[in-house]
Coordinates of C-alpha atoms in Angstrom, one line a residue:
Chain A
M26 CA 16.0 -191.7 -65.1
K27 CA 14.3 -190.3 -68.2
E28 CA 11.9 -187.3 -67.7
K29 CA 8.3 -187.9 -68.7
L30 CA 7.0 -186.4 -72.0
S31 CA 3.4 -186.5 -73.2
I32 CA 2.5 -186.1 -76.9
V33 CA -1.1 -185.3 -77.3
K34 CA -3.0 -185.3 -80.6
I35 CA -6.4 -183.7 -80.9
G36 CA -8.7 -184.2 -83.8
G37 CA -10.4 -181.7 -86.1
N38 CA -13.8 -182.0 -84.4
V39 CA -12.2 -180.3 -81.3
I40 CA -10.5 -177.6 -83.4
E41 CA -13.8 -176.8 -85.2
D42 CA -15.8 -176.2 -82.0
E43 CA -14.7 -173.2 -79.9
K44 CA -16.2 -174.5 -76.7
A45 CA -14.7 -178.0 -77.1
L46 CA -11.4 -176.4 -77.9
A47 CA -11.5 -174.3 -74.7
I48 CA -12.3 -177.3 -72.6
F49 CA -9.5 -179.3 -74.2
L50 CA -6.9 -176.6 -73.8
T51 CA -7.8 -176.2 -70.1
A52 CA -7.2 -180.0 -69.6
F53 CA -4.0 -179.9 -71.7
S54 CA -2.7 -176.9 -69.7
K55 CA -3.2 -178.9 -66.5
L56 CA -1.3 -182.0 -67.8
E57 CA 1.8 -182.2 -65.7
G58 CA 5.3 -182.4 -67.1
L59 CA 6.8 -181.8 -70.5
K60 CA 4.3 -181.9 -73.4
I61 CA 3.8 -181.5 -77.1
L62 CA 0.5 -180.9 -78.9
V63 CA -0.3 -182.1 -82.4
H64 CA -3.5 -180.8 -84.0
G65 CA -5.4 -181.5 -87.2
G66 CA -7.6 -178.9 -88.8
G67 CA -10.7 -180.9 -89.6
K68 CA -13.4 -179.4 -91.8
L69 CA -12.0 -175.8 -91.5
A70 CA -9.8 -176.3 -94.6
T71 CA -12.7 -177.7 -96.5
Q72 CA -14.9 -174.8 -95.4
L73 CA -12.4 -172.2 -96.6
A74 CA -11.8 -174.1 -99.9
T75 CA -15.6 -174.1 -100.5
K76 CA -15.8 -170.3 -99.8
L77 CA -12.9 -169.8 -102.2
G78 CA -14.4 -172.0 -104.9
V79 CA -11.6 -174.6 -104.7
E80 CA -12.9 -178.1 -105.0
S81 CA -11.9 -180.5 -102.2
K82 CA -11.0 -183.8 -103.8
M83 CA -11.1 -186.9 -101.5
I84 CA -10.2 -190.5 -102.3
D85 CA -10.9 -193.1 -99.6
G86 CA -11.3 -190.3 -97.0
R87 CA -7.9 -188.8 -97.9
R88 CA -7.6 -185.4 -99.2
I89 CA -5.9 -184.9 -102.6
T90 CA -3.7 -181.9 -102.0
D91 CA -3.1 -179.8 -105.2
A92 CA -1.1 -176.5 -105.1
E93 CA -4.2 -174.4 -104.2
T94 CA -5.1 -176.8 -101.4
V95 CA -1.7 -176.9 -99.8
D96 CA -1.9 -173.1 -99.6
I97 CA -5.4 -173.3 -98.0
I98 CA -4.1 -175.9 -95.5
T99 CA -1.1 -173.7 -94.7
M100 CA -3.4 -170.8 -94.0
V101 CA -5.9 -172.8 -91.9
Y102 CA -3.8 -175.3 -90.1
G103 CA -0.5 -173.4 -89.9
G104 CA -2.1 -170.0 -89.5
L105 CA -5.5 -169.7 -88.0
A106 CA -5.8 -172.9 -86.0
N107 CA -2.2 -173.0 -84.8
K108 CA -1.9 -169.4 -83.7
K109 CA -5.3 -169.4 -82.0
I110 CA -4.3 -172.4 -79.9
V111 CA -0.9 -170.8 -79.1
A112 CA -2.6 -167.5 -78.0
Q113 CA -5.1 -169.3 -75.9
L114 CA -2.5 -171.5 -74.2
Q115 CA -0.4 -168.3 -73.5
A116 CA -3.5 -167.0 -71.7
K117 CA -3.3 -170.1 -69.5
K118 CA 0.4 -169.4 -68.8
I119 CA 1.6 -172.3 -71.0
N120 CA 4.6 -170.9 -73.0
A121 CA 3.4 -172.5 -76.3
I122 CA 5.2 -172.2 -79.6
G123 CA 3.5 -173.1 -82.9
L124 CA 5.4 -175.1 -85.4
S125 CA 5.0 -176.7 -88.8
G126 CA 7.5 -179.3 -89.8
A127 CA 9.4 -176.6 -91.8
D128 CA 10.0 -174.5 -88.6
G129 CA 13.4 -175.5 -87.2
N130 CA 13.4 -178.3 -89.8
S131 CA 11.4 -180.2 -87.2
I132 CA 9.7 -182.7 -89.4
Q133 CA 11.5 -183.9 -92.5
A134 CA 9.4 -185.6 -95.2
H135 CA 9.2 -186.4 -98.9
K136 CA 6.3 -186.0 -101.3
R137 CA 4.4 -189.3 -101.4
P138 CA 5.4 -191.2 -104.6
V139 CA 2.6 -191.5 -107.2
K140 CA 1.4 -195.1 -107.5
E141 CA -2.3 -195.8 -108.2
I142 CA -3.3 -192.5 -106.7
D143 CA -1.6 -189.1 -106.9
Y144 CA -2.2 -187.6 -103.5
G145 CA -0.4 -184.4 -104.5
F146 CA 1.5 -182.4 -101.9
V147 CA 1.2 -185.0 -99.2
G148 CA 4.2 -185.8 -97.0
D149 CA 5.5 -189.2 -95.8
I150 CA 7.7 -188.6 -92.8
D151 CA 11.5 -189.3 -92.9
G152 CA 12.5 -188.0 -89.5
V153 CA 11.8 -185.8 -86.5
N154 CA 14.4 -183.3 -85.3
S155 CA 14.4 -184.5 -81.7
E156 CA 17.4 -182.4 -80.8
L157 CA 15.5 -179.2 -81.6
L158 CA 12.4 -180.4 -79.8
S159 CA 14.5 -181.3 -76.8
N160 CA 16.1 -177.8 -76.9
L161 CA 12.7 -176.1 -77.0
L162 CA 11.4 -178.2 -74.1
S163 CA 14.5 -177.5 -72.1
I164 CA 13.8 -173.7 -72.2
N165 CA 10.2 -174.4 -71.0
L166 CA 8.5 -174.1 -74.3
T167 CA 5.5 -176.3 -75.3
P168 CA 5.6 -177.1 -79.0
I169 CA 2.2 -177.0 -80.8
F170 CA 2.4 -178.8 -84.2
C171 CA 0.0 -178.4 -87.1
A172 CA -0.2 -181.2 -89.6
I173 CA 2.3 -179.9 -92.1
S174 CA 5.8 -181.2 -92.9
H175 CA 8.3 -180.1 -95.6
D176 CA 10.6 -181.7 -98.1
G177 CA 13.7 -179.6 -97.3
D178 CA 13.6 -178.2 -100.8
G179 CA 11.1 -175.4 -100.2
Q180 CA 7.8 -177.4 -100.5
L181 CA 5.3 -177.6 -97.6
L182 CA 3.5 -181.0 -97.4
N183 CA 0.0 -181.8 -96.0
T184 CA 0.7 -184.7 -93.5
N185 CA -1.5 -186.9 -91.5
A186 CA -1.7 -185.6 -87.9
D187 CA -2.0 -189.0 -86.3
T188 CA 1.2 -190.0 -88.1
I189 CA 3.0 -186.8 -87.1
A190 CA 2.1 -187.5 -83.4
S191 CA 3.3 -191.1 -83.5
E192 CA 6.6 -190.1 -85.4
I193 CA 7.3 -187.4 -82.8
A194 CA 6.6 -189.9 -80.0
I195 CA 9.0 -192.4 -81.6
G196 CA 11.6 -189.7 -82.3
M197 CA 11.5 -188.5 -78.6
A198 CA 11.4 -192.0 -77.0
S199 CA 15.1 -192.4 -76.7
L200 CA 15.4 -189.1 -74.7
Y201 CA 12.2 -189.2 -72.6
K202 CA 9.7 -191.6 -71.1
T203 CA 7.1 -191.0 -73.7
T204 CA 3.3 -191.4 -73.7
L205 CA 1.3 -190.8 -76.8
Y206 CA -2.4 -189.7 -76.3
Y207 CA -4.8 -189.8 -79.2
C208 CA -7.7 -187.6 -78.0
F209 CA -10.8 -187.9 -80.2
E210 CA -14.6 -187.9 -79.9
K211 CA -15.0 -191.4 -78.5
K212 CA -14.1 -192.6 -75.0
G213 CA -11.6 -195.2 -76.5
V214 CA -11.8 -198.4 -78.5
L215 CA -15.4 -199.5 -78.3
L216 CA -16.5 -203.2 -78.3
D217 CA -19.9 -202.0 -79.6
I218 CA -19.7 -198.8 -81.7
T219 CA -23.2 -197.8 -80.7
D220 CA -22.4 -198.0 -77.0
D221 CA -20.1 -195.3 -75.7
N222 CA -19.6 -197.2 -72.4
S223 CA -18.2 -200.4 -74.1
V224 CA -14.7 -199.1 -73.8
V225 CA -11.9 -201.7 -73.9
K226 CA -9.6 -200.5 -71.1
N227 CA -6.5 -202.4 -72.0
I228 CA -5.2 -203.7 -75.3
N229 CA -1.9 -205.5 -75.8
T230 CA -0.6 -207.1 -79.0
T231 CA -2.5 -210.3 -78.5
K232 CA -5.8 -208.5 -77.7
Y233 CA -5.2 -206.2 -80.7
N234 CA -4.9 -209.2 -83.1
E235 CA -8.0 -210.7 -81.6
L236 CA -10.0 -207.5 -82.0
L237 CA -8.7 -207.1 -85.6
S238 CA -9.8 -210.6 -86.5
E239 CA -13.2 -210.1 -84.9
G240 CA -13.7 -206.9 -86.9
V241 CA -14.1 -204.7 -83.8
I242 CA -11.4 -202.4 -85.0
A243 CA -12.5 -200.9 -88.4
D244 CA -12.7 -197.7 -90.4
G245 CA -11.0 -194.7 -88.8
M246 CA -9.7 -196.8 -85.9
L247 CA -7.6 -199.0 -88.1
P248 CA -4.9 -196.4 -89.0
K249 CA -5.0 -195.0 -85.4
L250 CA -4.3 -198.4 -83.9
H251 CA -1.8 -199.2 -86.6
N252 CA 0.1 -195.9 -85.7
S253 CA -0.2 -196.7 -82.0
F254 CA 1.4 -200.2 -82.2
H255 CA 4.0 -198.8 -84.6
A256 CA 4.9 -196.4 -81.9
L257 CA 4.9 -199.1 -79.2
N258 CA 7.1 -201.3 -81.3
N259 CA 9.5 -198.3 -81.5
T260 CA 10.1 -197.8 -77.8
V261 CA 7.2 -195.5 -77.0
E262 CA 6.1 -196.7 -73.6
K263 CA 2.3 -196.3 -73.7
V264 CA -0.4 -195.1 -76.0
C265 CA -3.8 -193.9 -74.7
L266 CA -7.0 -193.4 -76.7
G267 CA -10.0 -191.5 -75.5
D268 CA -11.9 -188.2 -75.2
V269 CA -10.7 -185.1 -73.4
T270 CA -11.6 -186.5 -70.0
M271 CA -8.6 -189.0 -70.5
L272 CA -6.2 -186.1 -69.7
D273 CA -7.8 -185.8 -66.2
K274 CA -6.1 -188.1 -63.7
N275 CA -9.3 -188.9 -61.9
T276 CA -10.8 -190.8 -64.8
E277 CA -9.6 -194.1 -66.2
F278 CA -12.4 -194.5 -68.7
F279 CA -10.2 -194.7 -71.8
T280 CA -8.1 -197.3 -73.7
T281 CA -4.5 -197.9 -72.8
L282 CA -2.3 -199.7 -75.4
T283 CA 0.9 -201.6 -74.5
L284 CA 2.9 -204.2 -76.2
Chain B
M1 CA 32.4 -157.8 -77.2
K2 CA 28.8 -158.1 -78.2
E3 CA 28.0 -160.4 -81.1
K4 CA 26.5 -158.8 -84.3
L5 CA 22.7 -159.2 -84.9
S6 CA 20.9 -158.0 -88.0
I7 CA 17.1 -157.4 -87.9
V8 CA 15.8 -157.2 -91.5
K9 CA 12.3 -156.1 -92.3
I10 CA 10.8 -156.7 -95.7
G11 CA 7.7 -155.1 -97.1
G12 CA 4.5 -156.5 -98.6
N13 CA 5.6 -155.7 -102.2
V14 CA 8.4 -158.4 -101.8
I15 CA 6.1 -160.9 -100.2
E16 CA 3.5 -160.5 -103.0
D17 CA 6.0 -161.2 -105.8
E18 CA 7.4 -164.8 -105.9
K19 CA 10.5 -163.8 -108.0
A20 CA 11.3 -160.8 -105.8
L21 CA 10.9 -162.9 -102.7
A22 CA 13.3 -165.6 -104.0
I23 CA 15.9 -162.9 -104.8
F24 CA 15.4 -161.4 -101.3
L25 CA 15.7 -164.7 -99.5
T26 CA 18.9 -165.5 -101.3
A27 CA 20.4 -162.2 -100.2
F28 CA 19.1 -162.7 -96.7
S29 CA 20.5 -166.2 -96.5
K30 CA 23.9 -164.9 -97.4
L31 CA 23.9 -162.2 -94.7
E32 CA 26.6 -163.1 -92.2
G33 CA 26.0 -163.5 -88.5
L34 CA 22.9 -163.8 -86.4
K35 CA 19.7 -162.5 -88.0
I36 CA 16.0 -162.1 -87.6
L37 CA 13.5 -161.4 -90.3
V38 CA 10.2 -159.5 -90.0
H39 CA 7.7 -159.5 -92.8
G40 CA 4.5 -157.8 -93.7
G41 CA 1.9 -159.4 -95.8
G42 CA 1.0 -156.6 -98.2
K43 CA -2.0 -156.9 -100.4
L44 CA -2.3 -160.7 -99.9
A45 CA -4.7 -160.2 -96.9
T46 CA -6.8 -157.7 -98.9
Q47 CA -6.9 -160.1 -101.8
L48 CA -8.1 -163.0 -99.6
A49 CA -10.6 -160.7 -97.9
T50 CA -12.0 -159.7 -101.3
K51 CA -12.4 -163.3 -102.3
L52 CA -14.2 -164.1 -99.1
G53 CA -16.5 -161.1 -99.4
V54 CA -15.0 -159.4 -96.3
E55 CA -14.8 -155.6 -96.8
S56 CA -11.3 -154.2 -96.1
K57 CA -11.7 -150.9 -94.2
M58 CA -8.8 -148.5 -94.3
I59 CA -8.5 -145.1 -92.5
D60 CA -5.4 -143.0 -93.4
G61 CA -3.8 -146.0 -95.0
R62 CA -4.3 -148.1 -91.8
R63 CA -6.4 -151.2 -91.8
I64 CA -9.3 -151.4 -89.5
T65 CA -9.1 -154.9 -88.1
D66 CA -12.4 -156.5 -87.1
A67 CA -12.7 -160.1 -85.9
E68 CA -13.1 -161.5 -89.4
T69 CA -10.1 -159.5 -90.6
V70 CA -7.8 -160.6 -87.7
D71 CA -8.6 -164.2 -88.8
I72 CA -7.7 -163.4 -92.4
I73 CA -4.4 -161.8 -91.3
T74 CA -3.6 -164.8 -89.1
M75 CA -4.2 -167.1 -92.1
V76 CA -2.2 -165.0 -94.6
Y77 CA 0.6 -163.5 -92.6
G78 CA 1.0 -166.1 -89.8
G79 CA 0.2 -169.1 -92.1
L80 CA 0.8 -168.8 -95.8
A81 CA 3.5 -166.0 -96.0
N82 CA 5.4 -167.1 -92.9
K83 CA 5.5 -170.8 -93.6
K84 CA 6.5 -170.3 -97.3
I85 CA 9.4 -168.1 -96.2
V86 CA 10.5 -170.6 -93.6
A87 CA 10.3 -173.5 -96.1
Q88 CA 12.3 -171.6 -98.7
L89 CA 15.0 -170.6 -96.2
Q90 CA 15.3 -174.2 -95.1
A91 CA 16.0 -175.1 -98.7
K92 CA 18.9 -172.5 -98.5
K93 CA 20.1 -174.3 -95.3
I94 CA 19.0 -171.4 -93.0
N95 CA 17.4 -173.0 -89.9
A96 CA 14.4 -170.7 -89.9
I97 CA 11.6 -170.8 -87.3
G98 CA 8.4 -168.9 -88.0
L99 CA 6.9 -166.9 -85.1
S100 CA 3.9 -164.6 -84.3
G101 CA 4.2 -162.6 -81.2
A102 CA 2.1 -165.2 -79.4
D103 CA 4.7 -167.9 -80.0
G104 CA 6.9 -168.2 -77.0
N105 CA 5.2 -165.0 -75.8
S106 CA 7.7 -163.2 -78.0
I107 CA 5.9 -159.9 -78.5
Q108 CA 3.6 -158.7 -75.8
A109 CA 1.1 -156.0 -76.7
H110 CA -2.3 -154.5 -75.9
K111 CA -5.2 -153.7 -78.1
R112 CA -4.9 -150.0 -79.1
P113 CA -7.3 -147.9 -77.0
V114 CA -10.2 -146.4 -78.9
K115 CA -9.8 -142.6 -79.3
E116 CA -11.1 -140.9 -82.4
I117 CA -10.7 -144.0 -84.5
D118 CA -11.4 -147.6 -83.4
Y119 CA -8.7 -149.6 -85.2
G120 CA -10.1 -152.9 -83.9
F121 CA -7.8 -155.7 -83.1
V122 CA -4.6 -153.8 -83.6
G123 CA -1.7 -154.2 -81.2
D124 CA 0.5 -151.5 -79.6
I125 CA 3.7 -153.3 -78.4
D126 CA 4.5 -153.4 -74.6
G127 CA 7.6 -155.6 -74.8
V128 CA 9.8 -158.1 -76.7
N129 CA 10.9 -161.4 -75.1
S130 CA 14.6 -160.9 -75.7
E131 CA 15.6 -163.9 -73.5
L132 CA 13.5 -166.2 -75.8
L133 CA 15.0 -164.8 -79.0
S134 CA 18.5 -165.0 -77.6
N135 CA 17.9 -168.6 -76.7
L136 CA 16.6 -169.4 -80.2
L137 CA 19.6 -167.6 -81.8
S138 CA 22.0 -169.5 -79.5
I139 CA 20.7 -172.9 -80.9
N140 CA 21.4 -171.6 -84.4
L141 CA 17.7 -170.8 -85.3
T142 CA 16.7 -167.8 -87.4
P143 CA 13.4 -166.3 -86.2
I144 CA 11.0 -165.2 -88.9
F145 CA 8.3 -162.9 -87.6
C146 CA 5.0 -162.1 -89.1
A147 CA 3.3 -158.9 -88.1
I148 CA 1.1 -160.3 -85.4
S149 CA 1.3 -159.8 -81.6
H150 CA -0.9 -160.9 -78.8
D151 CA -2.4 -159.5 -75.6
G152 CA -1.6 -162.4 -73.3
D153 CA -5.3 -163.0 -72.8
G154 CA -5.8 -165.1 -75.9
Q155 CA -6.3 -162.4 -78.5
L156 CA -4.1 -162.1 -81.6
L157 CA -3.4 -158.5 -82.7
N158 CA -2.6 -157.1 -86.1
T159 CA 0.6 -155.1 -85.6
N160 CA 2.6 -152.8 -87.8
A161 CA 5.6 -154.7 -89.2
D162 CA 8.0 -151.7 -89.2
T163 CA 7.2 -151.2 -85.5
I164 CA 7.7 -154.9 -84.7
A165 CA 11.1 -154.7 -86.4
S166 CA 12.2 -151.6 -84.5
E167 CA 10.9 -152.9 -81.1
I168 CA 12.8 -156.2 -81.7
A169 CA 15.9 -154.3 -82.5
I170 CA 15.5 -152.2 -79.3
G171 CA 14.8 -155.3 -77.2
M172 CA 17.9 -157.0 -78.5
A173 CA 20.3 -154.0 -78.4
S174 CA 21.4 -154.6 -74.8
L175 CA 22.5 -158.2 -75.7
Y176 CA 23.8 -157.7 -79.3
K177 CA 25.5 -155.1 -81.5
T178 CA 22.2 -154.6 -83.4
T179 CA 21.6 -153.2 -86.9
L180 CA 18.1 -152.7 -88.2
Y181 CA 17.5 -153.0 -92.0
Y182 CA 14.3 -151.6 -93.6
C183 CA 14.2 -153.3 -97.0
F184 CA 11.7 -151.7 -99.4
E185 CA 11.1 -150.8 -103.0
K186 CA 13.3 -147.7 -103.0
K187 CA 17.1 -147.5 -102.9
G188 CA 16.8 -145.4 -99.7
V189 CA 15.7 -141.9 -98.7
L190 CA 15.4 -140.0 -101.9
L191 CA 16.1 -136.2 -102.3
D192 CA 13.9 -136.3 -105.4
I193 CA 11.1 -138.9 -105.2
T194 CA 11.1 -139.1 -109.0
D195 CA 14.9 -139.9 -109.2
D196 CA 15.9 -143.3 -107.8
N197 CA 19.5 -142.3 -107.9
S198 CA 19.1 -139.3 -105.5
V199 CA 19.7 -141.4 -102.5
V200 CA 20.8 -139.6 -99.3
K201 CA 23.7 -141.9 -98.1
N202 CA 23.9 -140.7 -94.5
I203 CA 21.4 -139.1 -92.2
N204 CA 22.1 -138.2 -88.7
T205 CA 19.7 -136.4 -86.3
T206 CA 20.6 -132.9 -87.6
K207 CA 20.2 -133.9 -91.2
Y208 CA 16.9 -135.7 -90.3
N209 CA 15.5 -132.5 -88.8
E210 CA 16.7 -130.5 -91.9
L211 CA 15.0 -133.0 -94.3
L212 CA 11.8 -133.0 -92.2
S213 CA 11.6 -129.2 -92.3
E214 CA 12.3 -129.2 -96.1
G215 CA 9.5 -131.7 -96.6
V216 CA 11.8 -134.2 -98.2
I217 CA 10.6 -136.9 -95.8
A218 CA 6.9 -137.3 -96.3
D219 CA 4.1 -139.9 -96.6
G220 CA 5.1 -143.5 -95.9
M221 CA 8.7 -142.4 -95.1
L222 CA 7.6 -140.4 -92.0
P223 CA 6.7 -143.4 -89.8
K224 CA 9.7 -145.4 -91.1
L225 CA 12.1 -142.7 -90.2
H226 CA 10.3 -142.0 -86.9
N227 CA 10.7 -145.8 -86.0
S228 CA 14.3 -145.6 -87.1
F229 CA 15.3 -142.7 -84.9
H230 CA 13.2 -144.2 -82.0
A231 CA 15.4 -147.3 -82.4
L232 CA 18.7 -145.3 -82.6
N233 CA 17.6 -143.3 -79.5
N234 CA 17.2 -146.7 -77.7
T235 CA 20.7 -148.0 -78.2
V236 CA 20.3 -149.6 -81.7
E237 CA 23.6 -149.0 -83.3
K238 CA 22.6 -148.4 -87.0
V239 CA 19.5 -148.4 -89.2
C240 CA 19.8 -148.9 -93.0
L241 CA 17.1 -148.2 -95.5
G242 CA 17.2 -149.5 -99.1
D243 CA 16.2 -152.1 -101.6
V244 CA 17.3 -155.8 -101.6
T245 CA 20.8 -154.9 -102.9
M246 CA 21.5 -153.2 -99.6
L247 CA 22.1 -156.6 -98.0
D248 CA 24.9 -157.2 -100.5
K249 CA 28.3 -156.0 -99.0
N250 CA 29.5 -154.8 -102.5
T251 CA 26.9 -152.0 -102.7
E252 CA 26.7 -148.9 -100.6
F253 CA 23.8 -147.4 -102.5
F254 CA 21.4 -147.1 -99.6
T255 CA 20.7 -144.8 -96.7
T256 CA 22.4 -145.3 -93.3
L257 CA 20.9 -143.6 -90.3
T258 CA 22.9 -142.8 -87.1
L259 CA 22.3 -140.5 -84.2

């Protein structure tokens, strides 16, 4: 029987807030079995860019990553955020190891082709080095990924953290019984965006299509759900969406997605 | 028979200069056998600190690392410099993996006790996780260390890169036939500091004491040689000092230290 593996993605709002991060890392450290963490960097990169006088260009909520910006992202996501998480998990006796996609050639990508918009040094993922990750897990290491991939030709690439999480989950699904957790500020998919208690507990493909046509899933939830069903359609067993309490076995107040 | 392992340390002046770094990484990638790289960050951290309006405090050439400065060092050494090196080595088909001392609990340290000077968040090394490094080497990974350790209690610590290199060499010496390379801007230990060709090719303990008493070894060379003989006295087989050409088997124009 395959061993269980949890892939947990946390959003930038947790990374930005020291208290929220400490609460999350405690919950993550208690999660049983093999696990991998993927983190974004949130507004920290924008804040550093502002201090350095580098303009943050966004189109449709997506960052345009020029050469200066990819350096800033590498400093903030790959350096500060990643190493702080690793050091704090070590204090909780989790043998964490921080990785970008360049480390161990763990996430191979290519620079997004220029069509209407030139996103700059942004990566579209080609593959995940599941053999490496499996080796690291087997010596009791817990990989902690920042949202950076590489093109194999020396260039680091800013990459969507939700996508990294789902691609890792897909890459590992043939080796492990894989669950993907998207941990964010809401308790799950909400029927009424103004009511935090209107969580839809279970969504399957039929329900997903219903909610899509009713317009319940919109804005930032669209790519998250798209990534989730992409993962489910590629042998990931289960995807869960919710806030930090989702990692606690005593609560079931979150959204579970299955095919 | 023990397998060969090379520990190579490069200084900040190489990291700061893109061309020099590319030349170094080509030489490093061609070095045969198992290898580990340790890099400083040089003036890059000071440059970022200046841009951010954070004052860089130095006493006797040593940086005083306050909370803001340890964040800057984590961004520059652990993020930008480390990930760029890793990505560039991947392009040369070296399966590099970037590490701080917190990653995999690879370098355990404690905050330097305050005596006459409070160095701030500076680490004195307690131990190297040789089992982890040996595991990583055995799956064909090449560890790339930035000069950061941790205290096991969540705190990252700015740590001298020369010392990290010698402590790794010592930690690995029981498992591998270990050579430590200090790669810097000079061709080796010079009899006459103004003459780049006055390299002392071989230094043993007797010669070392002679050169010390004659004042030939001074300034920045003192801690480097101290670290080197500390390593040799702790079962490291050989220490070499020189510029990047030292890694090329066809040149012998560098300094070799033995007991």
